[in-house]
Amino acid sequence: MNYYVTTPIYYVNAKPHLGHAYTTIVNDVLARFHRLDGYDSYFLTGTDEHGDKIVRAAQAEGRTPREYVDQISSLFKAAWPGLAISNDDFIRTTEERHKTVVSRFMDLVNRNGDIYFGEYGGHYCFGCERFYTEKELVDGLCPDHQVKPEYVSEKNYFFRMGNYQDWLIDYVKANPDFIRPERYKNEVLGFLKDPLEDLCISRPKSRLTWGIDIPFDDDFVTYVWFDALINYISALGWPDGELYHKYWPVAQHTIAKDILKPHAIYWPTMLKSAGLPIYRHLNVHGYWQIGFSKMSKSVGNVVEALTMADKYGTDAFRYFLAREMTFGLDSEFSEDRLVERFDSDLANDLGNLWQRSLAMIKKFSGGLIPTGPEAEGQPDEPEWRGRAEDLISAWRLAFDSVNPRGAMTAVWEYVGLLNKTIDSEAPWALARDPEKAPRLAAVLARLAEGLALVSALFWPVMPATAEAMWTRLGLDPAAMSTDPKTIREKLASGRPPTVGEAFFPRIDAEGKAAGKAAGQGQAPGGTKAPGGTKAAEGAQAAEGGPGDGGGEPVGIDEFRRLDLRVAKVEAAERVPKSEKLIKLSLSLGQSQRTVVAGIGKRYRPEELVGRTVVIVANLAPAKLMGLKSQGMVLAATDPDGRLELLSPGDAAPGSKVS
Ligand code: ME8
């Protein structure tokens, strides 16, 4: 089984940003998913280096086009390893291997009678590098660049695209998932309701020399889109290359909606004219927006992808992008939202599952994952295994239909199920009853197997984390598998696991993530025990947002693990660059400590000094905005979301709260 996926080749007139990163990461995720699922997968990206736009960008920097494209293309090439992109090739349209193929392709289309020489006058937008019809302009302006196009009239070569209009309509209708999601298929069928004009595919050298020569006329170069689209086959060595024969029949292109028309209309008709097979799927996603407008250099809201990856980690950034955007729709990017997801999904759900499971394997099973017959002999084992199979099917279906968000949602539902299993099975209680030893072994085995399975399933999105988890589970990440039976066999013969440092230490321990845990009734019972130490994140439920006090019951032993203390605020100051965080210096009578609390929208620092508060004193330390926080202040939140610090009145600092 083969698989071939491509990104657009990016223009070298801008540095790589969030939008480029998203398409490239999604393609990487798809390529990795197929690799993991047993496909022979090939993944192409590259840069688009010809045309007016590039010449103008080079001039603006006082460079020759050659110097300029070399520099920016290398920025793209160098950016991808930092985002864990595993492309098999990187094509540049200024490479000889590409130019030769473009000439040959054009020759073929010409010999097939689909190119003619004619005169054309039209509204040309230099930003888009294309002519616009009157109808396409909005108030006389280019809809993308909001500038008035120039009227350009010149002799040029044209591709008889209109000849293929009926064929294309039939093709799109006969292959309902050729263009997906469906909204974009409908958009294309909408374009095709109007007559397709022939496509101008050359530029006179008198106006532009930075392009690929037209093979049958020395006075012209190829129009940049005609040149660029061909990259998808030139990189495979069309027409004779082994890669071409192997991968072209299964090609999929992933793009954003801005370049739907060239991919859905120009490219299939070009392929049809040249007698080549049509690619299999066009996967079209929406825009990342910032402040609800499209990212653009001129608006100055471009998010540099590498900065985000450096700040939060490559895997967390990839996870956020994959999980947050519904493929096909626009999404709003915000760093706050990223932090929220980081804390709730990665630090809380996954991080706690990891720490709790491994701590219990250490404590109740001598540090070894139980794999004996006890684990097999439980009456609910078939049902449990059925759930894992359902998860794997949902994951595969989601990725097959280019829905990374759906795939990650399915995996996180399973993470939730594993966390719930810990709460409902209460391994610490099972451990006190020797008769329950088989059940305890089965539960611990399910947790270990579940962790190996979920990490394999998120490997396409977070490869480094998944591989580290496999290694710490005593497994070989090079032999990663999503088959539960194989995982069980590997665990039975693997090395003893190690807990290690937390994978995703919380960024913002306050508010948002805790609110989610409380709302889901997941946190009570102490969901975090880093390194096996006692901790009690369950206490965050108190300040996690309104709830009905429901959730799962907590045993008295569980509750007693919390060390709640009275503390006096000796000093308070806002954390720079944060609206919400206040740094509190607290006295517990005998000792001092610093707690960073998310109460800055409700309280001013000066109101806090001298007050007594209740803190969770044995919460594992967390780093917030670079500050170490040793504990958590308890607060109540009313149904309107208003926060009130709990006040122990005159109790002396250091008093135990019970
Ligand atoms: O169009 N949100 O190159 P380009 C999501 N060279 N994705 C975005 C985005 C955003 N805000 N901004 C950019 C070209 N992208 C041509 C392609 S292909 C034969 C030639 C991503 O540098 C998205 O993938 O303008 C979009 O389609 C692409 O960058 C446009 O890149």
XYZ file of C-alpha atoms and ligand atoms in Angstrom:
689
model
C 0.000 0.000 0.000
C 1.424 3.329 -1.071
C 0.618 6.855 -0.016
C 1.797 10.202 -1.372
C 0.994 13.559 0.179
C 2.127 17.071 -0.691
C 2.039 20.560 0.767
C 1.755 23.601 -1.465
C 5.191 24.795 -2.444
C 5.415 28.052 -0.528
C 6.307 31.365 -2.085
C 9.652 32.586 -0.962
C 8.416 36.135 -0.490
C 7.712 35.571 3.216
C 9.280 33.676 6.076
C 7.594 30.496 7.314
C 4.685 31.345 9.604
C 1.841 29.629 11.411
C -0.195 29.025 8.232
C 2.690 27.311 6.439
C 3.464 25.394 9.604
C -0.106 24.127 9.900
C -0.343 22.714 6.380
C 3.097 21.180 6.684
C 2.379 19.683 10.108
C -0.959 18.238 8.962
C 0.754 16.635 5.992
C 3.449 15.302 8.257
C 0.797 13.875 10.569
C -0.916 12.189 7.617
C 2.360 10.810 6.298
C 3.295 9.482 9.737
C -0.161 8.004 10.317
C 0.128 6.066 7.064
C 3.649 4.961 7.863
C 2.509 3.700 11.248
C -0.444 1.992 9.634
C 1.808 -0.001 7.332
C 1.811 2.160 4.190
C 4.832 2.987 2.132
C 4.430 6.721 2.424
C 6.078 9.618 0.573
C 5.825 13.227 1.678
C 6.817 16.225 -0.436
C 7.171 19.892 0.361
C 9.185 22.699 -1.203
C 9.295 26.288 -2.405
C 7.806 28.208 -5.318
C 10.453 30.561 -6.589
C 9.469 32.116 -9.922
C 7.289 35.008 -10.964
C 6.773 38.748 -10.527
C 6.069 38.513 -6.848
C 9.477 37.057 -6.119
C 11.295 39.514 -8.365
C 9.649 42.386 -6.542
C 10.441 40.920 -3.128
C 14.093 40.502 -4.157
C 14.248 44.078 -5.454
C 12.812 45.360 -2.199
C 15.739 43.768 -0.395
C 18.293 44.921 -2.954
C 19.208 41.378 -3.968
C 19.223 39.457 -7.183
C 16.335 36.996 -7.483
C 18.823 34.123 -7.314
C 20.404 35.300 -4.044
C 17.034 36.074 -2.604
C 15.343 32.755 -3.397
C 18.334 30.801 -2.133
C 18.157 32.615 1.161
C 14.425 32.338 1.811
C 14.122 28.807 0.511
C 16.811 27.744 2.948
C 14.788 29.348 5.766
C 11.878 27.051 4.898
C 14.128 24.045 4.586
C 15.758 24.808 7.924
C 12.431 25.472 9.688
C 10.942 22.043 9.168
C 13.221 19.864 11.315
C 12.401 22.140 14.259
C 8.737 21.207 13.811
C 9.528 17.481 13.482
C 8.597 17.465 9.799
C 9.632 14.197 8.171
C 9.438 15.115 4.492
C 11.076 12.746 2.031
C 11.960 15.454 -0.472
C 12.093 19.229 -0.758
C 11.587 20.580 -4.246
C 12.543 24.016 -5.471
C 11.115 25.240 -8.744
C 14.480 26.745 -9.668
C 16.068 23.297 -9.765
C 17.010 21.773 -13.122
C 15.035 18.604 -12.410
C 11.891 20.706 -12.193
C 12.590 22.921 -15.184
C 13.143 19.941 -17.471
C 9.831 18.406 -16.478
C 7.925 21.683 -16.927
C 9.293 22.014 -20.480
C 8.421 18.465 -21.314
C 4.931 18.740 -19.868
C 4.255 21.938 -21.766
C 5.491 20.412 -24.981
C 3.090 17.542 -24.508
C 0.097 19.801 -23.876
C 1.106 21.842 -26.932
C 1.407 18.762 -29.129
C -2.024 17.704 -27.951
C -3.342 20.940 -29.444
C -4.330 22.595 -26.183
C -2.077 25.658 -26.386
C -2.592 28.651 -28.691
C -1.129 32.119 -29.088
C -3.452 35.065 -28.625
C -3.932 38.527 -27.298
C -5.416 39.248 -23.971
C -6.187 42.328 -21.985
C -7.329 42.116 -18.417
C -7.125 43.238 -14.844
C -3.897 41.819 -13.512
C -3.167 41.593 -9.798
C 0.559 41.352 -9.183
C 0.001 40.011 -5.678
C -1.996 37.049 -6.989
C -0.086 36.821 -10.260
C -3.284 36.401 -12.194
C -5.830 38.182 -14.305
C -9.202 38.881 -12.767
C -12.478 39.135 -14.634
C -14.651 42.189 -13.880
C -17.023 39.930 -12.038
C -14.359 38.595 -9.699
C -13.252 42.046 -8.558
C -14.864 43.456 -5.436
C -15.582 47.174 -5.852
C -12.984 47.153 -8.591
C -10.333 45.744 -6.232
C -8.583 42.391 -5.983
C -10.575 40.470 -3.361
C -7.400 39.152 -1.743
C -5.126 42.177 -1.772
C -7.644 45.003 -1.801
C -5.644 46.816 -4.465
C -6.775 47.953 -7.873
C -5.383 45.560 -10.467
C -3.466 47.035 -13.398
C -4.944 46.742 -16.843
C -2.448 44.684 -18.815
C -2.797 43.850 -22.479
C -0.309 41.628 -24.241
C 0.201 38.650 -26.538
C 0.541 35.392 -24.735
C 0.101 31.655 -24.867
C -3.154 30.198 -23.623
C -4.155 26.790 -22.383
C -7.554 25.603 -23.614
C -8.853 24.958 -20.141
C -12.422 25.524 -21.306
C -12.194 22.310 -23.374
C -12.173 20.329 -20.158
C -14.964 22.030 -18.283
C -17.640 19.381 -18.899
C -15.219 16.608 -18.211
C -14.190 18.224 -14.912
C -17.763 18.746 -13.746
C -18.505 15.073 -14.416
C -15.296 14.015 -12.715
C -15.955 16.015 -9.554
C -19.500 14.693 -9.368
C -18.486 11.098 -10.026
C -15.784 11.182 -7.333
C -17.496 12.748 -4.349
C -14.420 12.789 -2.120
C -12.030 14.031 -4.805
C -12.247 17.491 -3.221
C -12.879 17.388 0.509
C -14.395 18.477 2.850
C -17.587 18.728 0.851
C -18.003 22.489 1.182
C -15.014 22.960 -1.118
C -16.320 20.446 -3.647
C -19.494 22.532 -3.738
C -17.481 25.702 -4.111
C -15.664 24.235 -7.108
C -18.926 23.074 -8.704
C -20.106 26.636 -8.105
C -17.107 28.083 -10.043
C -17.804 25.627 -12.809
C -21.308 26.919 -13.348
C -19.790 29.839 -15.260
C -17.921 29.176 -18.490
C -14.225 28.439 -17.867
C -12.005 30.889 -19.634
C -8.794 29.678 -21.195
C -5.774 30.139 -18.970
C -2.985 32.525 -19.894
C 0.141 30.447 -19.288
C 3.020 32.646 -20.403
C 4.644 35.972 -19.686
C 6.655 37.898 -22.269
C 10.328 38.111 -21.387
C 10.116 41.821 -22.083
C 8.206 42.015 -18.798
C 9.523 39.064 -16.814
C 12.592 36.911 -17.241
C 12.469 35.128 -13.865
C 10.678 32.000 -15.006
C 11.053 28.783 -16.946
C 11.509 29.174 -20.713
C 8.642 28.076 -22.878
C 10.041 25.225 -24.955
C 8.557 26.423 -28.236
C 9.142 30.201 -27.986
C 12.312 31.859 -26.659
C 10.546 35.150 -26.041
C 8.332 33.842 -23.265
C 8.555 32.286 -19.841
C 5.955 30.091 -18.177
C 3.253 31.556 -15.965
C 4.149 30.807 -12.355
C 1.095 28.663 -11.548
C 1.576 26.468 -14.606
C 5.181 25.996 -13.512
C 4.394 25.496 -9.809
C 1.674 22.851 -10.011
C 3.967 20.603 -12.001
C 6.248 20.293 -8.945
C 4.026 17.487 -7.702
C 5.215 15.261 -10.541
C 8.640 16.735 -11.259
C 9.733 15.730 -7.756
C 8.750 12.152 -8.596
C 10.778 12.173 -11.803
C 7.896 12.134 -14.290
C 7.582 10.506 -16.814
C 9.965 7.612 -16.224
C 10.905 7.850 -12.557
C 10.329 4.893 -10.301
C 8.864 7.225 -7.672
C 6.406 8.550 -10.215
C 5.072 5.104 -11.050
C 4.898 4.146 -7.434
C 3.335 7.223 -5.872
C 1.524 9.306 -8.474
C -1.454 6.912 -8.686
C -2.181 7.567 -4.986
C -1.365 11.299 -4.805
C -3.145 13.633 -2.374
C -2.603 17.367 -2.127
C -3.283 19.369 1.020
C -3.794 23.122 0.704
C -5.700 25.998 2.280
C -8.769 27.459 0.639
C -6.811 30.382 -0.892
C -5.433 28.192 -3.648
C -8.462 26.025 -4.292
C -9.007 27.171 -7.863
C -5.529 26.439 -9.250
C -5.544 23.015 -7.591
C -9.122 22.023 -8.290
C -9.445 23.496 -11.786
C -6.130 24.330 -13.466
C -4.273 21.253 -12.301
C -6.790 18.493 -13.139
C -7.410 20.005 -16.566
C -3.648 20.256 -17.186
C -3.231 16.615 -16.204
C -6.163 15.570 -18.363
C -4.768 17.422 -21.363
C -1.352 15.817 -20.927
C -2.978 12.391 -20.578
C -1.802 11.811 -16.995
C -3.902 10.228 -14.256
C -5.682 12.699 -11.979
C -4.549 12.918 -8.362
C -6.784 11.137 -5.815
C -7.752 13.785 -3.298
C -7.524 17.488 -2.702
C -7.688 18.138 1.061
C -8.620 21.741 1.760
C -8.392 23.463 5.105
C -9.463 26.889 6.318
C -7.398 29.810 7.558
C -5.825 30.427 10.877
C -6.954 33.855 11.826
C -5.761 36.237 14.454
C -8.205 38.621 15.995
C -10.710 37.225 13.461
C -8.823 38.504 10.464
C -6.573 36.632 8.084
C -2.936 36.577 9.086
C -0.950 38.900 6.929
C 2.346 40.650 6.985
C 0.745 43.992 6.284
C -1.654 43.664 9.219
C 1.313 42.539 11.300
C -0.440 39.627 12.962
C 1.740 36.847 11.606
C 2.593 34.218 14.196
C 6.040 32.813 13.752
C 5.701 29.114 14.115
C 9.152 28.415 15.429
C 8.804 30.886 18.262
C 5.694 29.051 19.473
C 7.376 25.678 19.145
C 10.414 26.937 21.046
C 8.273 28.362 23.790
C 5.909 25.443 24.357
C 7.716 22.527 22.747
C 7.355 21.136 19.251
C 5.017 18.302 20.218
C 2.683 20.527 22.228
C 2.513 23.033 19.365
C 1.763 20.274 16.854
C -0.870 18.849 19.172
C -2.537 22.209 19.572
C -2.738 22.847 15.831
C -3.976 19.343 15.048
C -6.498 19.315 17.880
C -7.782 22.844 17.620
C -8.675 23.345 13.965
C -11.664 21.595 12.447
C -10.200 20.677 9.095
C -11.966 22.750 6.471
C -13.077 25.601 8.734
C -11.268 28.732 9.868
C -9.832 28.806 13.384
C -8.813 31.608 15.632
C -5.263 31.301 16.944
C -4.543 32.523 20.428
C -1.655 31.817 22.691
C -3.992 31.722 25.691
C -5.969 28.985 24.028
C -2.770 27.071 23.404
C -1.840 27.345 27.067
C -5.315 26.214 28.063
C -5.108 23.124 25.880
C -1.599 22.444 27.058
C -2.667 22.474 30.669
C -5.940 20.614 30.285
C -5.102 17.948 27.712
C -1.382 17.454 28.075
C -0.414 18.372 31.641
C -3.672 17.341 33.258
C -5.275 14.480 31.326
C -2.228 12.822 29.832
C 0.426 13.915 32.330
C -1.615 12.821 35.318
C -2.514 9.512 33.740
C 1.142 8.848 33.154
C 2.330 9.872 36.607
C -0.427 8.103 38.497
C -0.177 4.883 36.515
C 3.569 4.618 36.770
C 3.603 5.597 40.443
C 1.120 2.821 41.179
C 2.985 0.243 39.139
C 6.010 1.155 41.196
C 4.218 1.083 44.504
C 1.862 -1.857 44.101
C 3.634 -4.074 41.631
C 7.302 -3.761 42.552
C 7.955 -1.554 39.536
C 6.977 -4.264 37.057
C 4.040 -4.200 34.670
C 1.846 -7.192 35.523
C 1.328 -9.331 32.462
C 0.429 -12.707 33.920
C -2.784 -14.697 33.624
C -4.518 -12.518 36.272
C -4.678 -9.749 33.739
C -6.299 -12.091 31.248
C -8.851 -13.692 33.538
C -11.138 -10.736 34.349
C -14.796 -11.062 33.378
C -14.888 -7.566 31.870
C -11.713 -8.111 29.842
C -13.552 -8.706 26.513
C -15.505 -5.492 26.966
C -12.336 -3.605 27.836
C -10.592 -4.929 24.734
C -13.630 -4.044 22.659
C -13.236 -0.432 23.748
C -9.638 -0.363 22.610
C -10.685 -1.745 19.229
C -13.405 0.910 18.949
C -10.850 3.582 19.713
C -8.478 2.319 17.038
C -11.272 2.224 14.451
C -12.345 5.774 15.300
C -8.733 6.955 15.088
C -8.164 5.297 11.709
C -11.420 6.546 10.263
C -10.652 10.095 11.381
C -7.170 10.143 9.864
C -8.360 8.439 6.673
C -10.833 11.249 6.199
C -8.216 13.936 7.032
C -9.635 14.798 10.416
C -6.697 15.152 12.809
C -8.929 16.802 15.358
C -11.281 13.801 15.356
C -8.384 11.403 15.727
C -6.990 13.274 18.720
C -10.423 13.639 20.284
C -10.874 9.867 20.100
C -7.485 9.297 21.716
C -8.234 11.770 24.505
C -11.564 10.117 25.194
C -9.602 6.987 25.871
C -7.166 8.882 28.096
C -10.234 10.048 30.027
C -11.467 6.488 30.283
C -8.126 5.353 31.698
C -8.163 8.180 34.235
C -11.700 7.213 35.240
C -10.613 3.607 35.602
C -8.052 4.680 38.169
C -10.696 6.577 40.105
C -13.323 3.846 39.970
C -11.033 0.858 40.506
C -9.021 2.637 43.229
C -5.908 0.477 42.962
C -4.732 1.748 46.394
C -7.847 0.132 47.915
C -7.411 -3.078 45.899
C -3.850 -3.233 47.191
C -5.061 -3.554 50.772
C -6.989 -6.754 50.074
C -4.859 -9.778 49.102
C -7.897 -11.401 47.454
C -8.078 -8.498 45.044
C -4.524 -9.058 43.803
C -5.643 -10.405 40.388
C -7.912 -7.409 39.870
C -5.123 -5.041 40.878
C -2.771 -6.745 38.423
C -5.381 -6.522 35.675
C -6.013 -2.822 36.318
C -2.309 -1.958 36.317
C -1.818 -4.004 33.142
C -4.676 -2.119 31.472
C -3.111 1.186 32.417
C 0.297 0.250 31.032
C -1.204 -1.178 27.880
C -3.489 1.835 27.564
C -0.530 4.217 27.840
C 1.436 2.319 25.207
C -1.605 2.317 22.951
C -2.541 5.985 23.308
C 1.043 7.094 22.813
C 1.310 5.024 19.629
C -1.945 6.590 18.439
C -0.722 10.123 19.050
C 2.706 9.400 17.594
C 1.752 10.949 14.232
C 1.065 14.227 16.058
C 3.574 14.084 18.946
C 6.324 11.748 17.796
C 8.964 12.665 20.376
C 6.596 12.278 23.341
C 5.232 8.994 22.062
C 8.705 7.610 21.541
C 9.811 8.742 24.995
C 6.754 7.121 26.559
C 7.470 3.857 24.810
C 11.056 3.973 25.971
C 10.021 4.682 29.562
C 7.502 1.834 29.399
C 10.476 -0.409 28.615
C 9.494 -0.795 24.950
C 11.405 -0.191 21.747
C 9.965 2.915 20.039
C 11.437 1.812 16.713
C 8.957 -1.062 16.766
C 5.923 1.027 17.670
C 2.610 -0.671 17.091
C -1.059 0.193 17.460
C -2.131 -3.420 17.740
C -3.191 -4.183 21.332
C -2.150 -7.830 21.115
C 1.318 -6.899 19.885
C 1.553 -4.283 22.644
C 0.690 -6.892 25.288
C 3.350 -9.216 23.939
C 5.936 -6.461 23.900
C 5.085 -5.413 27.453
C 5.430 -9.028 28.606
C 8.977 -9.172 27.307
C 9.956 -5.518 27.823
C 12.220 -3.880 30.380
C 10.909 -2.489 33.703
C 9.316 0.934 33.230
C 10.650 4.222 34.562
C 8.503 7.150 35.702
C 10.861 10.008 34.833
C 10.183 13.738 34.817
C 6.729 15.044 33.936
C 6.291 15.226 30.156
C 4.268 18.426 30.202
C 4.707 20.460 33.400
C 1.791 22.817 33.715
C 2.264 26.283 32.300
C -0.616 27.930 34.105
C -1.707 25.976 37.142
C -4.622 28.229 37.814
C -8.149 28.425 36.616
C -8.712 27.076 33.171
C -7.317 23.581 33.324
C -8.586 23.033 36.803
C -12.009 24.211 35.715
C -12.117 21.559 33.063
C -11.081 18.836 35.450
C -13.701 19.899 37.941
C -16.383 20.186 35.297
C -15.706 16.682 34.102
C -15.703 15.316 37.596
C -12.309 13.859 36.876
C -10.057 15.542 39.306
C -11.343 14.555 42.717
C -9.183 11.997 44.308
C -5.844 13.573 43.559
C -5.147 13.314 39.859
C -1.495 14.118 40.026
C 1.279 12.342 41.787
C 4.467 13.381 40.003
C 7.305 11.024 40.617
C 5.124 9.112 43.033
C 5.004 11.975 45.526
C 1.734 12.759 47.208
C -0.108 15.576 45.628
C -3.623 16.791 45.414
C -4.663 18.593 42.320
C -8.222 17.685 43.211
C -8.220 20.731 45.399
C -8.245 22.831 42.262
C -11.877 21.870 41.884
C -12.561 24.439 44.550
C -11.451 27.216 42.277
C -12.122 25.531 39.012
C -15.394 27.153 38.160
C -18.996 26.567 38.989
C -20.179 23.026 39.362
C -22.949 21.228 41.137
C -20.673 19.572 43.655
C -21.208 16.262 41.847
C -18.507 14.129 40.340
C -17.123 10.918 41.607
C -17.078 10.187 45.338
C -13.756 10.604 47.093
C -12.661 8.196 49.805
C -11.557 9.632 53.144
C -8.038 8.290 52.549
C -7.879 10.130 49.292
C -9.025 13.333 50.914
C -6.490 12.959 53.724
C -3.698 13.033 51.198
C -4.298 16.737 50.811
C -2.290 18.899 53.152
C -4.445 22.013 53.555
C -2.930 24.840 55.575
C -3.641 28.351 56.683
C -1.189 30.877 55.275
C -0.776 34.606 55.694
C -0.086 36.848 52.698
C 3.038 38.849 53.532
C 3.569 40.374 50.113
C 1.784 40.323 46.770
C 2.739 41.558 43.314
C 1.502 41.134 39.809
C 3.453 38.808 37.511
C 4.714 40.950 34.627
C 2.871 40.389 31.322
C 0.062 38.455 32.950
C -3.391 39.828 33.647
C -4.293 36.979 35.848
C -1.315 35.926 37.875
C -0.281 37.351 41.224
C 2.830 36.241 43.054
C 2.114 35.745 46.767
C 4.746 35.483 49.475
C 3.121 33.409 52.182
C 3.970 32.664 55.757
C 2.999 29.297 57.206
C 4.266 30.179 60.667
C 7.456 28.133 60.628
C 8.129 28.420 56.922
C 7.742 30.740 53.954
C 6.765 29.957 50.417
C 5.808 31.495 47.089
C 2.546 30.688 45.392
C 1.559 32.077 42.006
C -2.220 32.386 41.919
C -4.616 33.144 39.056
C -6.646 35.700 40.963
C -5.384 38.887 39.358
C -8.627 39.669 37.555
C -10.516 39.628 40.846
C -8.051 41.046 43.363
C -5.500 43.824 43.432
C -2.224 42.852 45.127
C -2.610 45.502 47.852
C -5.993 44.026 48.906
C -4.329 40.733 49.625
C -1.504 41.693 51.929
C -2.306 40.767 55.534
C -5.124 38.344 54.633
C -5.160 34.716 55.640
C -5.930 32.132 52.999
C -6.152 28.359 52.690
C -3.589 26.619 50.517
C -2.948 23.111 49.301
C 0.519 22.811 50.766
C 1.606 19.512 49.243
C 0.816 20.271 45.627
C 3.705 19.392 43.357
C 5.607 22.595 42.495
C 4.812 24.084 39.096
C 6.460 26.757 36.980
C 4.232 29.618 35.923
C 5.632 32.317 33.646
C 9.061 31.244 34.782
C 8.211 31.474 38.505
C 8.154 28.486 40.803
C 4.837 28.076 42.582
C 4.723 25.909 45.692
C 1.091 25.232 46.348
C -2.307 26.527 45.472
C -4.653 29.007 47.037
C -8.245 27.833 47.487
C -11.145 29.932 46.290
C -14.830 29.459 45.659
C -16.436 30.383 42.352
C -20.116 31.251 42.223
C -22.351 30.345 39.261
C -21.532 33.693 37.648
C -17.874 32.839 37.710
C -17.029 35.300 40.485
C -14.138 34.196 42.568
C -13.857 34.540 46.350
C -10.807 33.485 48.311
C -11.567 31.127 51.193
C -10.864 32.863 54.439
C -9.937 30.962 57.600
C -10.469 34.071 59.715
C -8.167 34.349 62.725
C -6.613 30.872 62.503
C -2.834 31.067 62.964
C -0.603 30.688 59.898
C 0.505 27.059 59.536
C -2.713 25.637 61.072
C -3.903 22.450 59.446
C -7.297 22.616 57.740
C -9.365 19.468 57.921
O 0.065 29.995 -2.609
N -3.961 29.679 7.527
O 2.169 29.909 -1.700
P 1.966 30.633 -0.298
C -3.736 28.451 7.072
N 3.194 29.234 -4.021
N -2.848 28.180 6.092
C -2.174 29.191 5.562
C -2.362 30.506 5.998
C -3.316 30.741 7.041
N -3.565 31.933 7.539
N -1.539 31.299 5.294
C -0.849 30.477 4.448
C 1.257 29.740 -2.684
N -1.225 29.209 4.604
C 1.787 29.066 -3.934
C 1.408 27.614 -3.900
S 1.402 25.146 -4.921
C 1.681 24.449 -6.417
C 1.823 26.818 -5.095
C -0.667 28.034 3.909
O 3.321 30.812 0.267
C -1.753 27.259 3.190
O -1.286 25.982 2.929
O 1.104 31.812 -0.447
C -1.874 28.031 1.899
O -2.553 27.302 0.900
C -0.415 28.238 1.584
O 0.196 28.476 2.877
C -0.139 29.393 0.646
O 1.245 29.533 0.574
